[in-house]
Amino acid sequence: MDPYANEWLDFLARWLHVVAAIVWIGTSFYFSALDNHLGEPGPEAGEGVGGEAWEVHGGGFYRVQKYRVAPPSLPERLLWFKWEAYTTWLSGFALFVFLYYVNARTYLIDKSVADLSPAAAIAISIGLLVVAWVVYDVLCRVVQSELVLAAALLALTTLAAWGCSHLFSGRAEYIEVGAMLGTIMAANVFLVIIPAHWELVRAKEAGREPDPAPGVRGKQRSVHNNYLTLPVLFVMLSNHFPSSYGHSYSWLVLMAMMVIGAWIRLFFNLRHAGRTVWAIPVTAALAIAGVAVAIRPAGGSAGGSVTGSVSFARVNSIVEQRCVPCHSAHPTKVAVAPKGVMFDTPAQIAAQASAIQQVAVTTKVMPIGNATGMTQGERDVLGAWIRQGARIK
């Protein structure tokens, strides 16, 4: 595919994905808060009302009521919340295709991790999305205890993260796990929550008493989606965090951050229900600080195996061969230099020395997918040059 066209498809899919995700997550947060804010209905509440809440927003008052199962009769206009979920998944999958599948050799595959062909890597990626939903759905139907279910899902997600770290590049590893969770969330809406709503509607239209069981299942999956939002958001932002996905224990870092995200979500859910547990944000902050300290790159050791003074000519040769194909005013592997970073002149290379240290020497996430085949020896040379002052003369 033409790199310029692919870049535009990537941009448009990413834009749509972010907008749809904001709407979907916003409705998830709102209805979770609404459920937890519901109080006993007033004496004038209608038949079958299980709870109500008064809200003020945008210069007006709102009175929201929730029925235990369904109202005595259906209104002419009923609002549904589904397309934000479908659009988020479809745009996310499109983004996955445009960025990771079309450019599988660059973004999806890292030959130093697993020597996969593009076809094999893509097939494994898609297969994992399907397996994630099937396993999750079966567990939800078989395991009765929510605590046991949560433990099982945590263990399986950890296994998936570890497995992906041995199959894909670090960046793709995180996106794949996020896509698996996102697929579960969207499938919950499409295959469980919306069908449960339709069952309620059809029962009322047929004049029979609705079965509450589908609604209970739908509510369970809705709660699961609510707790998965912050973990998936971390994954969406992770490609800006190379210290995380470039770490040798990237899968463990990923799991730690996702668990912290779910823990933070619990704080807000409890707060909406009238319980403010300050220990949750305090422990979450300490945990994030702990992760940050644990994965902090060790200073001064990069390039330690290289002896003697490293000339700029030697460094320039490595940069020209391994970095300039992407980072140049006229790149050969991409349409435009990523983030505008270019290495066409000695001054440009020296100005980016700290960035080179971070992404090429310490975390080794660049070149992406090691597409140009940078060796460990070359990384050591770059590290030694930077350690010696990154001189160009």
PDB file of C-alpha atoms in Angstrom, residues 190-341:
ATOM      1  CA  PHE A 190     -23.306  -7.205  20.758  1.00  0.00           C
ATOM      2  CA  LEU A 191     -23.900 -10.763  21.964  1.00  0.00           C
ATOM      3  CA  VAL A 192     -25.161 -10.385  25.546  1.00  0.00           C
ATOM      4  CA  ILE A 193     -26.253  -6.891  26.580  1.00  0.00           C
ATOM      5  CA  ILE A 194     -28.226  -5.838  23.493  1.00  0.00           C
ATOM      6  CA  PRO A 195     -29.904  -9.273  23.082  1.00  0.00           C
ATOM      7  CA  ALA A 196     -30.958  -9.014  26.750  1.00  0.00           C
ATOM      8  CA  HIS A 197     -32.530  -5.642  25.992  1.00  0.00           C
ATOM      9  CA  TRP A 198     -34.319  -7.080  22.975  1.00  0.00           C
ATOM     10  CA  GLU A 199     -35.698  -9.899  25.127  1.00  0.00           C
ATOM     11  CA  LEU A 200     -37.247  -7.331  27.460  1.00  0.00           C
ATOM     12  CA  VAL A 201     -38.713  -5.383  24.545  1.00  0.00           C
ATOM     13  CA  ARG A 202     -40.145  -8.442  22.793  1.00  0.00           C
ATOM     14  CA  ALA A 203     -41.673  -9.717  26.022  1.00  0.00           C
ATOM     15  CA  LYS A 204     -43.484  -6.419  26.575  1.00  0.00           C
ATOM     16  CA  GLU A 205     -44.600  -6.292  22.951  1.00  0.00           C
ATOM     17  CA  ALA A 206     -45.974  -9.836  23.290  1.00  0.00           C
ATOM     18  CA  GLY A 207     -47.808  -8.951  26.490  1.00  0.00           C
ATOM     19  CA  ARG A 208     -45.899 -11.421  28.658  1.00  0.00           C
ATOM     20  CA  GLU A 209     -43.862 -10.909  31.820  1.00  0.00           C
ATOM     21  CA  PRO A 210     -40.159 -10.483  30.897  1.00  0.00           C
ATOM     22  CA  ASP A 211     -37.646 -13.030  32.143  1.00  0.00           C
ATOM     23  CA  PRO A 212     -35.195 -11.117  34.377  1.00  0.00           C
ATOM     24  CA  ALA A 213     -32.325 -13.588  33.738  1.00  0.00           C
ATOM     25  CA  PRO A 214     -31.073 -12.041  30.458  1.00  0.00           C
ATOM     26  CA  GLY A 215     -31.090  -8.632  32.109  1.00  0.00           C
ATOM     27  CA  VAL A 216     -29.025  -9.961  35.006  1.00  0.00           C
ATOM     28  CA  ARG A 217     -26.468 -11.389  32.568  1.00  0.00           C
ATOM     29  CA  GLY A 218     -26.412  -8.135  30.668  1.00  0.00           C
ATOM     30  CA  LYS A 219     -25.789  -6.195  33.861  1.00  0.00           C
ATOM     31  CA  GLN A 220     -22.926  -8.520  34.799  1.00  0.00           C
ATOM     32  CA  ARG A 221     -21.212  -7.960  31.452  1.00  0.00           C
ATOM     33  CA  SER A 222     -21.811  -4.213  31.684  1.00  0.00           C
ATOM     34  CA  VAL A 223     -20.016  -4.143  35.041  1.00  0.00           C
ATOM     35  CA  HIS A 224     -17.133  -6.138  33.565  1.00  0.00           C
ATOM     36  CA  ASN A 225     -16.852  -3.628  30.719  1.00  0.00           C
ATOM     37  CA  ASN A 226     -16.775  -0.806  33.237  1.00  0.00           C
ATOM     38  CA  TYR A 227     -13.764  -2.276  35.024  1.00  0.00           C
ATOM     39  CA  LEU A 228     -11.947  -2.968  31.746  1.00  0.00           C
ATOM     40  CA  THR A 229     -12.120   0.636  30.518  1.00  0.00           C
ATOM     41  CA  LEU A 230      -9.053   2.048  32.277  1.00  0.00           C
ATOM     42  CA  PRO A 231      -6.844  -1.001  31.530  1.00  0.00           C
ATOM     43  CA  VAL A 232      -7.735  -0.757  27.836  1.00  0.00           C
ATOM     44  CA  LEU A 233      -7.157   3.005  27.865  1.00  0.00           C
ATOM     45  CA  PHE A 234      -3.633   2.385  29.162  1.00  0.00           C
ATOM     46  CA  VAL A 235      -3.017   0.068  26.221  1.00  0.00           C
ATOM     47  CA  MET A 236      -4.371   2.673  23.785  1.00  0.00           C
ATOM     48  CA  LEU A 237      -1.796   5.154  25.093  1.00  0.00           C
ATOM     49  CA  SER A 238       1.055   2.680  25.548  1.00  0.00           C
ATOM     50  CA  ASN A 239       2.738   3.281  22.187  1.00  0.00           C
ATOM     51  CA  HIS A 240       3.866   6.611  23.668  1.00  0.00           C
ATOM     52  CA  PHE A 241       5.504   4.769  26.585  1.00  0.00           C
ATOM     53  CA  PRO A 242       8.505   2.817  25.206  1.00  0.00           C
ATOM     54  CA  SER A 243       9.998   2.400  28.682  1.00  0.00           C
ATOM     55  CA  SER A 244       7.061   0.112  29.355  1.00  0.00           C
ATOM     56  CA  TYR A 245       6.715  -2.063  26.250  1.00  0.00           C
ATOM     57  CA  GLY A 246      10.468  -2.010  25.674  1.00  0.00           C
ATOM     58  CA  HIS A 247      11.239  -3.504  29.082  1.00  0.00           C
ATOM     59  CA  SER A 248      12.509  -7.081  29.302  1.00  0.00           C
ATOM     60  CA  TYR A 249       9.491  -7.881  31.505  1.00  0.00           C
ATOM     61  CA  SER A 250       7.061  -5.857  29.414  1.00  0.00           C
ATOM     62  CA  TRP A 251       4.223  -8.313  29.993  1.00  0.00           C
ATOM     63  CA  LEU A 252       4.548  -7.943  33.760  1.00  0.00           C
ATOM     64  CA  VAL A 253       4.604  -4.142  33.473  1.00  0.00           C
ATOM     65  CA  LEU A 254       1.471  -4.308  31.327  1.00  0.00           C
ATOM     66  CA  MET A 255      -0.378  -6.441  33.864  1.00  0.00           C
ATOM     67  CA  ALA A 256       0.679  -4.213  36.744  1.00  0.00           C
ATOM     68  CA  MET A 257      -0.628  -1.084  35.009  1.00  0.00           C
ATOM     69  CA  MET A 258      -3.889  -2.747  33.984  1.00  0.00           C
ATOM     70  CA  VAL A 259      -4.550  -4.020  37.505  1.00  0.00           C
ATOM     71  CA  ILE A 260      -3.867  -0.535  38.843  1.00  0.00           C
ATOM     72  CA  GLY A 261      -6.332   0.846  36.302  1.00  0.00           C
ATOM     73  CA  ALA A 262      -9.078  -1.541  37.437  1.00  0.00           C
ATOM     74  CA  TRP A 263      -8.247  -0.715  41.069  1.00  0.00           C
ATOM     75  CA  ILE A 264      -8.716   2.998  40.354  1.00  0.00           C
ATOM     76  CA  ARG A 265     -12.030   2.255  38.639  1.00  0.00           C
ATOM     77  CA  LEU A 266     -13.160   0.486  41.832  1.00  0.00           C
ATOM     78  CA  PHE A 267     -12.539   3.675  43.797  1.00  0.00           C
ATOM     79  CA  PHE A 268     -14.931   5.672  41.635  1.00  0.00           C
ATOM     80  CA  ASN A 269     -17.571   2.944  41.607  1.00  0.00           C
ATOM     81  CA  LEU A 270     -17.493   2.773  45.413  1.00  0.00           C
ATOM     82  CA  ARG A 271     -17.535   6.560  45.675  1.00  0.00           C
ATOM     83  CA  HIS A 272     -20.649   6.755  43.496  1.00  0.00           C
ATOM     84  CA  ALA A 273     -22.241   4.234  45.842  1.00  0.00           C
ATOM     85  CA  GLY A 274     -21.501   6.467  48.848  1.00  0.00           C
ATOM     86  CA  ARG A 275     -18.229   4.899  50.028  1.00  0.00           C
ATOM     87  CA  THR A 276     -15.018   6.891  49.716  1.00  0.00           C
ATOM     88  CA  VAL A 277     -12.058   4.580  50.259  1.00  0.00           C
ATOM     89  CA  TRP A 278      -9.014   6.844  50.114  1.00  0.00           C
ATOM     90  CA  ALA A 279      -6.738   3.864  50.576  1.00  0.00           C
ATOM     91  CA  ILE A 280      -7.419   2.918  46.946  1.00  0.00           C
ATOM     92  CA  PRO A 281      -6.004   6.044  45.233  1.00  0.00           C
ATOM     93  CA  VAL A 282      -3.146   6.151  47.750  1.00  0.00           C
ATOM     94  CA  THR A 283      -2.126   2.548  47.076  1.00  0.00           C
ATOM     95  CA  ALA A 284      -2.649   3.065  43.327  1.00  0.00           C
ATOM     96  CA  ALA A 285      -0.305   6.063  43.363  1.00  0.00           C
ATOM     97  CA  LEU A 286       2.288   4.101  45.345  1.00  0.00           C
ATOM     98  CA  ALA A 287       1.968   1.177  42.933  1.00  0.00           C
ATOM     99  CA  ILE A 288       2.492   3.424  39.900  1.00  0.00           C
ATOM    100  CA  ALA A 289       5.534   4.953  41.592  1.00  0.00           C
ATOM    101  CA  GLY A 290       6.792   1.443  42.295  1.00  0.00           C
ATOM    102  CA  VAL A 291       6.432   0.451  38.641  1.00  0.00           C
ATOM    103  CA  ALA A 292       8.171   3.646  37.526  1.00  0.00           C
ATOM    104  CA  VAL A 293      11.126   2.976  39.834  1.00  0.00           C
ATOM    105  CA  ALA A 294      11.288  -0.708  38.944  1.00  0.00           C
ATOM    106  CA  ILE A 295      11.520  -0.131  35.186  1.00  0.00           C
ATOM    107  CA  ARG A 296      13.757   2.933  35.307  1.00  0.00           C
ATOM    108  CA  PRO A 297      16.656   2.325  32.915  1.00  0.00           C
ATOM    109  CA  ALA A 298      19.991   1.763  34.612  1.00  0.00           C
ATOM    110  CA  GLY A 299      22.207   4.768  34.005  1.00  0.00           C
ATOM    111  CA  GLY A 300      25.769   4.623  32.793  1.00  0.00           C
ATOM    112  CA  SER A 301      25.908   0.960  31.771  1.00  0.00           C
ATOM    113  CA  ALA A 302      24.857   1.311  28.129  1.00  0.00           C
ATOM    114  CA  GLY A 303      27.815   0.834  25.841  1.00  0.00           C
ATOM    115  CA  GLY A 304      29.988  -0.341  28.707  1.00  0.00           C
ATOM    116  CA  SER A 305      31.245  -3.292  26.651  1.00  0.00           C
ATOM    117  CA  VAL A 306      32.772  -0.945  24.052  1.00  0.00           C
ATOM    118  CA  THR A 307      36.323   0.123  24.853  1.00  0.00           C
ATOM    119  CA  GLY A 308      38.143   3.133  23.519  1.00  0.00           C
ATOM    120  CA  SER A 309      36.881   6.350  22.052  1.00  0.00           C
ATOM    121  CA  VAL A 310      33.967   6.061  19.604  1.00  0.00           C
ATOM    122  CA  SER A 311      34.264   8.343  16.574  1.00  0.00           C
ATOM    123  CA  PHE A 312      31.274  10.154  15.159  1.00  0.00           C
ATOM    124  CA  ALA A 313      32.024   8.654  11.743  1.00  0.00           C
ATOM    125  CA  ARG A 314      31.339   5.216  13.205  1.00  0.00           C
ATOM    126  CA  VAL A 315      28.114   6.416  14.790  1.00  0.00           C
ATOM    127  CA  ASN A 316      27.013   8.205  11.634  1.00  0.00           C
ATOM    128  CA  SER A 317      27.485   5.034   9.613  1.00  0.00           C
ATOM    129  CA  ILE A 318      25.170   3.129  11.980  1.00  0.00           C
ATOM    130  CA  VAL A 319      22.560   5.891  11.975  1.00  0.00           C
ATOM    131  CA  GLU A 320      22.589   6.157   8.184  1.00  0.00           C
ATOM    132  CA  GLN A 321      22.091   2.428   7.772  1.00  0.00           C
ATOM    133  CA  ARG A 322      19.641   1.730  10.608  1.00  0.00           C
ATOM    134  CA  CYS A 323      17.781   4.992  11.328  1.00  0.00           C
ATOM    135  CA  VAL A 324      17.787   7.265   8.283  1.00  0.00           C
ATOM    136  CA  PRO A 325      15.485   4.965   6.217  1.00  0.00           C
ATOM    137  CA  CYS A 326      12.671   6.334   8.399  1.00  0.00           C
ATOM    138  CA  HIS A 327      14.116   9.427  10.056  1.00  0.00           C
ATOM    139  CA  SER A 328      15.027  11.629   7.141  1.00  0.00           C
ATOM    140  CA  ALA A 329      13.670  14.473   5.055  1.00  0.00           C
ATOM    141  CA  HIS A 330      13.358  11.871   2.301  1.00  0.00           C
ATOM    142  CA  PRO A 331      12.703   8.538   4.056  1.00  0.00           C
ATOM    143  CA  THR A 332      12.528   5.303   2.075  1.00  0.00           C
ATOM    144  CA  LYS A 333      10.472   3.155   4.455  1.00  0.00           C
ATOM    145  CA  VAL A 334       7.735   5.608   5.485  1.00  0.00           C
ATOM    146  CA  ALA A 335       5.972   8.588   3.927  1.00  0.00           C
ATOM    147  CA  VAL A 336       7.120  11.131   6.520  1.00  0.00           C
ATOM    148  CA  ALA A 337       9.707  10.983   9.312  1.00  0.00           C
ATOM    149  CA  PRO A 338       7.918   9.873  12.528  1.00  0.00           C
ATOM    150  CA  LYS A 339       7.402  12.809  14.920  1.00  0.00           C
ATOM    151  CA  GLY A 340       9.470  14.952  12.550  1.00  0.00           C
ATOM    152  CA  VAL A 341      12.712  13.460  13.889  1.00  0.00           C
TER     153      VAL A 341
END
